[in-house]
Amino acid sequence: MSEVQTVQGAVDESELGLTLVHEHVRFRDEAVAAEWPDRYDEQLEFDAALLAVSGAKDCGVRTIVDPTAMFGGRDVGFMKRVADQTGVQIVACTGIYSYDYLPHYFENRDVDVMADHFVEDIEIGVQGTDIRAAFLKCAADAAGVSEHVEKIHRAVARASIQTGAPIMAHSMPAVGTGPRQVEIFAEEGVDMAKVQIAHCGDSEDVEYIQGLIDKGVYVGLDRYGLEMYLPIDKRNATAAELLRRGHAEQLMISQDFCATIDWFPPEAAEVFESQGAIRNWSMTLVFDEVVPTLRELGAMDDESFNTVFVENPKRWLTA
Ligand SMILES: [Zn+2]
């Protein structure tokens, strides 16, 4: 039996239970929040996080994997307060969420030094606490795998090899970043069973996703509700096809929900909803709508439900 680090300490893998593998209890830019703290309402953020996580708990969720890294305002103290209050386990990460920008601090230090920072978070603790990160996060988006993005990927890979921690990589199927991300991990010698390529479900190109599955990685169908990237029915069609092809063991289904996010002014949420850019985006959407639809389509049964929402997150976290 393996143990997994949560913000409340290590738990046995058997304690993870029903897991949402990609949700954020809060997402904000830590630099803006540090410079203009009065622009943020901590109580409102905390209440929103409690509401979202409690909703998931009511659906049976016992664990939330929160891949909020540097530049997403990672705050393990905040995560722990949410976990303490709700009784839902939260799994934190280390890494850098950047589509290209790197602070001079990391630009002028080499890959192994960057990796050392991640290793410290995994082996000792995050942000001066004894809360340990359980996995590594990196990202590639519209800018593609730039020099800085590649550096972060290599540092994440080396920290994974040194510690055994798994990796989650944000990807952008529209510009086909996934294969290059996988290639970098392979060049660094990472076991593909430790790798999760997030946001593959933004594409309805099943063969693109199949190509990644064939490499042995997990693929994230993890942005349900973000219609701006792909509507729910198209996401379901992709999920159903991959399940029918027998790939349940490599699928991660989640929502990438952010209980609060500072990317847009507060009034934007309503506009997005009214314009159909988001629809029913929440921490319960996959249980409210997606799983029932996949069951109706005959693509998901109790066994594959358990595989996707219990066994896969556990196998990935303990790989
Ligand atoms: Zn995310």
Short mmCIF file of C-alpha atoms and ligand atoms in Angstrom, two decimals:
data_model
loop_
_atom_site.label_atom_id
_atom_site.label_comp_id
_atom_site.label_asym_id
_atom_site.label_seq_id
_atom_site.Cartn_x
_atom_site.Cartn_y
_atom_site.Cartn_z
CA MET A 1 0.00 0.00 0.00
CA SER A 2 1.33 3.40 -1.00
CA GLU A 3 0.75 6.68 0.74
CA VAL A 4 -0.31 9.90 -0.96
CA GLN A 5 0.45 13.35 0.44
CA THR A 6 -2.56 15.59 0.97
CA VAL A 7 -2.61 19.08 2.50
CA GLN A 8 -3.67 17.38 5.74
CA GLY A 9 -0.81 14.89 5.64
CA ALA A 10 -0.21 11.47 4.14
CA VAL A 11 -3.13 9.11 3.59
CA ASP A 12 -3.14 5.52 2.46
CA GLU A 13 -4.07 5.13 -1.19
CA SER A 14 -7.19 3.22 -0.13
CA GLU A 15 -8.45 6.41 1.54
CA LEU A 16 -8.53 8.45 -1.69
CA GLY A 17 -11.88 7.11 -2.88
CA LEU A 18 -13.92 9.00 -5.46
CA THR A 19 -11.57 11.64 -6.85
CA LEU A 20 -11.86 14.73 -9.02
CA VAL A 21 -8.46 14.94 -10.62
CA HIS A 22 -8.41 18.54 -11.85
CA GLU A 23 -10.17 21.31 -9.90
CA HIS A 24 -8.98 24.57 -8.37
CA VAL A 25 -10.24 25.80 -5.00
CA ARG A 26 -8.96 29.25 -5.97
CA PHE A 27 -7.11 30.62 -8.99
CA ARG A 28 -5.48 34.03 -9.00
CA ASP A 29 -2.26 35.75 -9.87
CA GLU A 30 -0.13 35.79 -6.75
CA ALA A 31 1.81 38.88 -7.86
CA VAL A 32 -1.33 40.99 -8.30
CA ALA A 33 -2.78 39.59 -5.08
CA ALA A 34 0.42 40.42 -3.19
CA GLU A 35 0.62 43.96 -4.57
CA TRP A 36 -3.07 44.88 -4.31
CA PRO A 37 -4.52 42.61 -1.63
CA ASP A 38 -7.47 44.97 -1.12
CA ARG A 39 -8.71 44.00 -4.61
CA TYR A 40 -9.38 40.48 -3.33
CA ASP A 41 -12.00 39.35 -0.83
CA GLU A 42 -10.50 36.38 1.02
CA GLN A 43 -13.73 35.58 2.81
CA LEU A 44 -15.67 35.54 -0.46
CA GLU A 45 -12.99 33.32 -2.02
CA PHE A 46 -13.06 30.97 0.95
CA ASP A 47 -16.86 30.78 0.98
CA ALA A 48 -16.90 30.02 -2.77
CA ALA A 49 -14.31 27.28 -2.28
CA LEU A 50 -16.34 25.74 0.56
CA LEU A 51 -19.51 25.84 -1.53
CA ALA A 52 -17.86 24.17 -4.52
CA VAL A 53 -16.03 21.50 -2.55
CA SER A 54 -19.07 20.74 -0.36
CA GLY A 55 -21.11 20.25 -3.53
CA ALA A 56 -18.57 17.73 -4.78
CA LYS A 57 -18.60 16.02 -1.39
CA ASP A 58 -22.38 15.62 -1.65
CA CYS A 59 -21.71 13.69 -4.89
CA GLY A 60 -19.47 11.32 -2.97
CA VAL A 61 -16.12 12.95 -3.74
CA ARG A 62 -13.50 12.23 -1.07
CA THR A 63 -10.45 13.73 -2.77
CA ILE A 64 -9.78 16.73 -4.99
CA VAL A 65 -6.52 17.01 -6.89
CA ASP A 66 -5.76 20.74 -7.18
CA PRO A 67 -3.06 21.51 -9.77
CA THR A 68 -2.71 25.18 -8.84
CA ALA A 69 1.00 25.93 -9.24
CA MET A 70 3.20 29.03 -9.32
CA PHE A 71 1.38 31.87 -11.14
CA GLY A 72 -1.98 30.35 -10.21
CA GLY A 73 -1.65 31.64 -6.68
CA ARG A 74 -0.88 28.29 -5.07
CA ASP A 75 -1.55 28.61 -1.34
CA VAL A 76 -1.43 25.36 0.60
CA GLY A 77 -2.63 27.11 3.76
CA PHE A 78 -5.82 28.14 1.97
CA MET A 79 -6.21 24.62 0.58
CA LYS A 80 -5.77 23.14 4.05
CA ARG A 81 -8.43 25.41 5.52
CA VAL A 82 -10.83 24.28 2.79
CA ALA A 83 -9.94 20.63 3.42
CA ASP A 84 -10.30 21.01 7.20
CA GLN A 85 -13.66 22.71 6.90
CA THR A 86 -15.19 20.36 4.32
CA GLY A 87 -13.57 17.06 5.22
CA VAL A 88 -12.58 16.58 1.58
CA GLN A 89 -8.93 15.66 1.03
CA ILE A 90 -7.00 18.05 -1.22
CA VAL A 91 -3.84 17.03 -3.06
CA ALA A 92 -1.43 19.88 -3.90
CA CYS A 93 1.26 20.16 -6.54
CA THR A 94 4.52 21.92 -7.26
CA GLY A 95 5.67 23.36 -10.56
CA ILE A 96 5.24 26.40 -12.74
CA TYR A 97 2.11 27.31 -14.67
CA SER A 98 3.45 29.49 -17.45
CA TYR A 99 2.74 29.58 -21.19
CA ASP A 100 6.14 31.22 -21.76
CA TYR A 101 7.13 33.85 -19.18
CA LEU A 102 9.81 32.94 -16.67
CA PRO A 103 11.03 35.23 -13.89
CA HIS A 104 14.69 36.25 -14.28
CA TYR A 105 15.24 34.21 -11.11
CA PHE A 106 14.61 31.00 -13.03
CA GLU A 107 15.74 32.28 -16.44
CA ASN A 108 19.26 32.72 -15.08
CA ARG A 109 19.43 29.45 -13.17
CA ASP A 110 19.70 26.08 -14.85
CA VAL A 111 17.17 23.27 -15.18
CA ASP A 112 18.55 21.28 -12.27
CA VAL A 113 18.30 24.24 -9.90
CA MET A 114 14.67 24.68 -10.93
CA ALA A 115 14.13 20.96 -10.34
CA ASP A 116 15.64 21.30 -6.84
CA HIS A 117 12.91 23.80 -5.93
CA PHE A 118 10.26 21.28 -6.94
CA VAL A 119 11.99 18.43 -5.11
CA GLU A 120 12.04 20.49 -1.91
CA ASP A 121 8.27 21.00 -2.16
CA ILE A 122 7.78 17.25 -2.59
CA GLU A 123 10.23 16.01 0.03
CA ILE A 124 10.22 18.72 2.70
CA GLY A 125 7.24 21.05 2.42
CA VAL A 126 5.63 23.92 0.56
CA GLN A 127 5.78 27.61 1.48
CA GLY A 128 7.41 27.08 4.86
CA THR A 129 4.90 24.46 5.96
CA ASP A 130 5.25 20.70 6.35
CA ILE A 131 2.53 20.26 3.68
CA ARG A 132 4.09 18.32 0.85
CA ALA A 133 3.32 18.45 -2.86
CA ALA A 134 2.22 15.13 -4.35
CA PHE A 135 2.73 15.80 -8.04
CA LEU A 136 4.33 18.15 -10.57
CA LYS A 137 2.67 20.64 -12.88
CA CYS A 138 3.79 22.34 -16.08
CA ALA A 139 2.00 23.86 -19.04
CA ALA A 140 2.12 24.45 -22.77
CA ASP A 141 -0.50 26.57 -24.50
CA ALA A 142 -0.99 28.72 -27.61
CA ALA A 143 2.65 29.81 -27.65
CA GLY A 144 3.65 26.16 -28.05
CA VAL A 145 6.62 24.52 -26.42
CA SER A 146 8.88 27.56 -26.22
CA GLU A 147 12.37 27.53 -24.75
CA HIS A 148 11.09 28.51 -21.31
CA VAL A 149 8.25 26.01 -21.45
CA GLU A 150 10.69 23.28 -22.40
CA LYS A 151 12.95 24.22 -19.50
CA ILE A 152 10.04 23.90 -17.06
CA HIS A 153 9.08 20.53 -18.58
CA ARG A 154 12.65 19.23 -18.21
CA ALA A 155 12.84 20.44 -14.60
CA VAL A 156 9.51 18.80 -13.83
CA ALA A 157 10.73 15.57 -15.47
CA ARG A 158 13.96 15.54 -13.46
CA ALA A 159 12.12 16.23 -10.21
CA SER A 160 9.76 13.37 -11.07
CA ILE A 161 12.63 10.98 -11.64
CA GLN A 162 14.33 12.06 -8.42
CA THR A 163 11.23 11.79 -6.24
CA GLY A 164 8.92 9.39 -8.06
CA ALA A 165 6.16 12.04 -8.12
CA PRO A 166 3.77 11.97 -11.09
CA ILE A 167 3.33 14.79 -13.61
CA MET A 168 0.33 16.71 -14.91
CA ALA A 169 0.96 18.80 -18.01
CA HIS A 170 -1.55 21.42 -19.18
CA SER A 171 -1.75 21.11 -22.96
CA MET A 172 -3.44 22.84 -25.88
CA PRO A 173 -4.74 20.38 -28.49
CA ALA A 174 -5.64 23.24 -30.88
CA VAL A 175 -1.92 23.77 -31.46
CA GLY A 176 -1.01 20.13 -30.83
CA THR A 177 1.37 20.59 -27.88
CA GLY A 178 0.75 17.11 -26.41
CA PRO A 179 3.10 14.97 -28.52
CA ARG A 180 6.07 17.34 -27.98
CA GLN A 181 5.39 17.45 -24.23
CA VAL A 182 5.37 13.65 -24.10
CA GLU A 183 8.55 13.56 -26.19
CA ILE A 184 10.40 15.80 -23.70
CA PHE A 185 9.35 13.61 -20.78
CA ALA A 186 10.49 10.53 -22.70
CA GLU A 187 13.86 12.16 -23.51
CA GLU A 188 14.33 12.78 -19.79
CA GLY A 189 13.51 9.14 -19.03
CA VAL A 190 10.14 9.61 -17.30
CA ASP A 191 7.90 6.54 -17.04
CA MET A 192 4.80 7.35 -19.13
CA ALA A 193 2.61 5.76 -16.45
CA LYS A 194 3.40 8.84 -14.35
CA VAL A 195 2.31 11.34 -17.01
CA GLN A 196 -1.09 12.97 -17.41
CA ILE A 197 -1.66 15.25 -20.39
CA ALA A 198 -4.44 17.60 -19.31
CA HIS A 199 -7.12 19.21 -21.49
CA CYS A 200 -7.02 16.66 -24.33
CA GLY A 201 -10.82 16.77 -24.16
CA ASP A 202 -10.76 20.27 -25.64
CA SER A 203 -10.32 18.45 -28.96
CA GLU A 204 -12.88 16.33 -30.77
CA ASP A 205 -10.08 14.80 -32.82
CA VAL A 206 -10.21 11.31 -31.37
CA GLU A 207 -7.19 10.16 -33.35
CA TYR A 208 -5.06 12.95 -31.83
CA ILE A 209 -6.05 11.77 -28.36
CA GLN A 210 -5.60 8.13 -29.38
CA GLY A 211 -2.04 8.98 -30.43
CA LEU A 212 -1.27 10.19 -26.90
CA ILE A 213 -2.97 7.18 -25.31
CA ASP A 214 -0.79 4.95 -27.47
CA LYS A 215 2.26 6.53 -25.82
CA GLY A 216 1.03 5.22 -22.47
CA VAL A 217 0.04 8.50 -20.80
CA TYR A 218 -3.21 9.45 -19.11
CA VAL A 219 -5.34 11.93 -21.03
CA GLY A 220 -7.49 14.56 -19.34
CA LEU A 221 -11.09 15.02 -20.49
CA ASP A 222 -11.11 17.59 -17.79
CA ARG A 223 -12.71 20.86 -18.84
CA TYR A 224 -16.38 19.98 -18.84
CA GLY A 225 -18.44 23.17 -18.81
CA LEU A 226 -15.89 25.30 -20.64
CA GLU A 227 -17.92 25.51 -23.82
CA MET A 228 -15.56 28.13 -25.24
CA TYR A 229 -13.09 25.30 -25.92
CA LEU A 230 -15.59 22.52 -26.72
CA PRO A 231 -19.28 22.01 -25.85
CA ILE A 232 -20.34 19.28 -23.43
CA ASP A 233 -22.07 17.11 -26.06
CA LYS A 234 -18.93 17.02 -28.22
CA ARG A 235 -16.81 16.25 -25.15
CA ASN A 236 -19.19 13.39 -24.36
CA ALA A 237 -18.96 12.02 -27.90
CA THR A 238 -15.16 11.89 -27.57
CA ALA A 239 -15.32 10.33 -24.10
CA ALA A 240 -17.86 7.73 -25.27
CA GLU A 241 -15.72 6.76 -28.26
CA LEU A 242 -12.56 6.40 -26.13
CA LEU A 243 -14.48 4.32 -23.58
CA ARG A 244 -15.86 2.10 -26.37
CA ARG A 245 -12.33 1.61 -27.63
CA GLY A 246 -11.47 0.23 -24.20
CA HIS A 247 -9.34 3.09 -22.88
CA ALA A 248 -11.11 3.64 -19.54
CA GLU A 249 -7.83 3.01 -17.71
CA GLN A 250 -6.17 6.06 -19.28
CA LEU A 251 -8.98 8.62 -19.00
CA MET A 252 -9.23 11.36 -16.39
CA ILE A 253 -12.59 13.12 -16.26
CA SER A 254 -12.91 16.45 -14.43
CA GLN A 255 -14.01 20.07 -14.87
CA ASP A 256 -11.00 22.34 -14.27
CA PHE A 257 -13.47 24.35 -12.21
CA CYS A 258 -12.11 27.36 -10.34
CA ALA A 259 -14.18 28.22 -7.27
CA THR A 260 -12.94 31.76 -7.90
CA ILE A 261 -10.68 33.05 -10.66
CA ASP A 262 -9.30 36.57 -11.09
CA TRP A 263 -8.73 36.45 -14.85
CA PHE A 264 -11.87 38.45 -15.54
CA PRO A 265 -13.85 41.11 -13.73
CA PRO A 266 -16.64 39.65 -11.58
CA GLU A 267 -19.42 40.60 -14.02
CA ALA A 268 -17.80 38.51 -16.79
CA ALA A 269 -19.13 35.20 -15.41
CA GLU A 270 -22.72 36.17 -16.23
CA VAL A 271 -21.73 37.36 -19.70
CA PHE A 272 -19.89 34.10 -20.39
CA GLU A 273 -22.89 32.11 -19.19
CA SER A 274 -25.35 34.16 -21.29
CA GLN A 275 -23.15 33.91 -24.39
CA GLY A 276 -22.73 30.17 -23.89
CA ALA A 277 -18.96 30.35 -23.37
CA ILE A 278 -19.45 28.40 -20.15
CA ARG A 279 -22.37 26.16 -19.21
CA ASN A 280 -23.13 24.69 -15.80
CA TRP A 281 -19.41 24.85 -15.01
CA SER A 282 -19.04 23.57 -11.44
CA MET A 283 -17.41 20.88 -9.32
CA THR A 284 -20.44 18.64 -9.80
CA LEU A 285 -21.18 18.92 -13.53
CA VAL A 286 -19.60 15.58 -14.41
CA PHE A 287 -21.82 13.80 -11.87
CA ASP A 288 -24.94 15.85 -12.66
CA GLU A 289 -24.79 15.59 -16.46
CA VAL A 290 -21.79 13.83 -17.92
CA VAL A 291 -21.84 10.45 -16.21
CA PRO A 292 -25.62 10.05 -16.70
CA THR A 293 -25.18 10.80 -20.42
CA LEU A 294 -22.26 8.41 -20.81
CA ARG A 295 -24.34 5.73 -19.08
CA GLU A 296 -27.30 6.43 -21.40
CA LEU A 297 -25.00 6.11 -24.39
CA GLY A 298 -23.97 2.72 -23.05
CA ALA A 299 -20.37 3.92 -22.85
CA MET A 300 -19.98 3.85 -19.06
CA ASP A 301 -21.00 1.27 -16.47
CA ASP A 302 -20.28 0.91 -12.76
CA GLU A 303 -16.95 -0.72 -13.46
CA SER A 304 -15.63 1.94 -15.84
CA PHE A 305 -17.00 4.68 -13.55
CA ASN A 306 -14.90 3.21 -10.74
CA THR A 307 -11.90 2.91 -13.05
CA VAL A 308 -12.07 6.56 -14.14
CA PHE A 309 -12.96 8.24 -10.85
CA VAL A 310 -11.26 5.98 -8.27
CA GLU A 311 -8.64 3.69 -9.77
CA ASN A 312 -7.03 6.01 -12.34
CA PRO A 313 -6.31 8.94 -10.00
CA LYS A 314 -4.98 6.48 -7.40
CA ARG A 315 -2.82 4.58 -9.89
CA TRP A 316 -1.42 7.85 -11.28
CA LEU A 317 -0.71 9.36 -7.85
CA THR A 318 1.05 6.21 -6.66
CA ALA A 319 2.76 5.23 -9.93
ZN ZN B 1 -6.46 23.73 -14.31
#
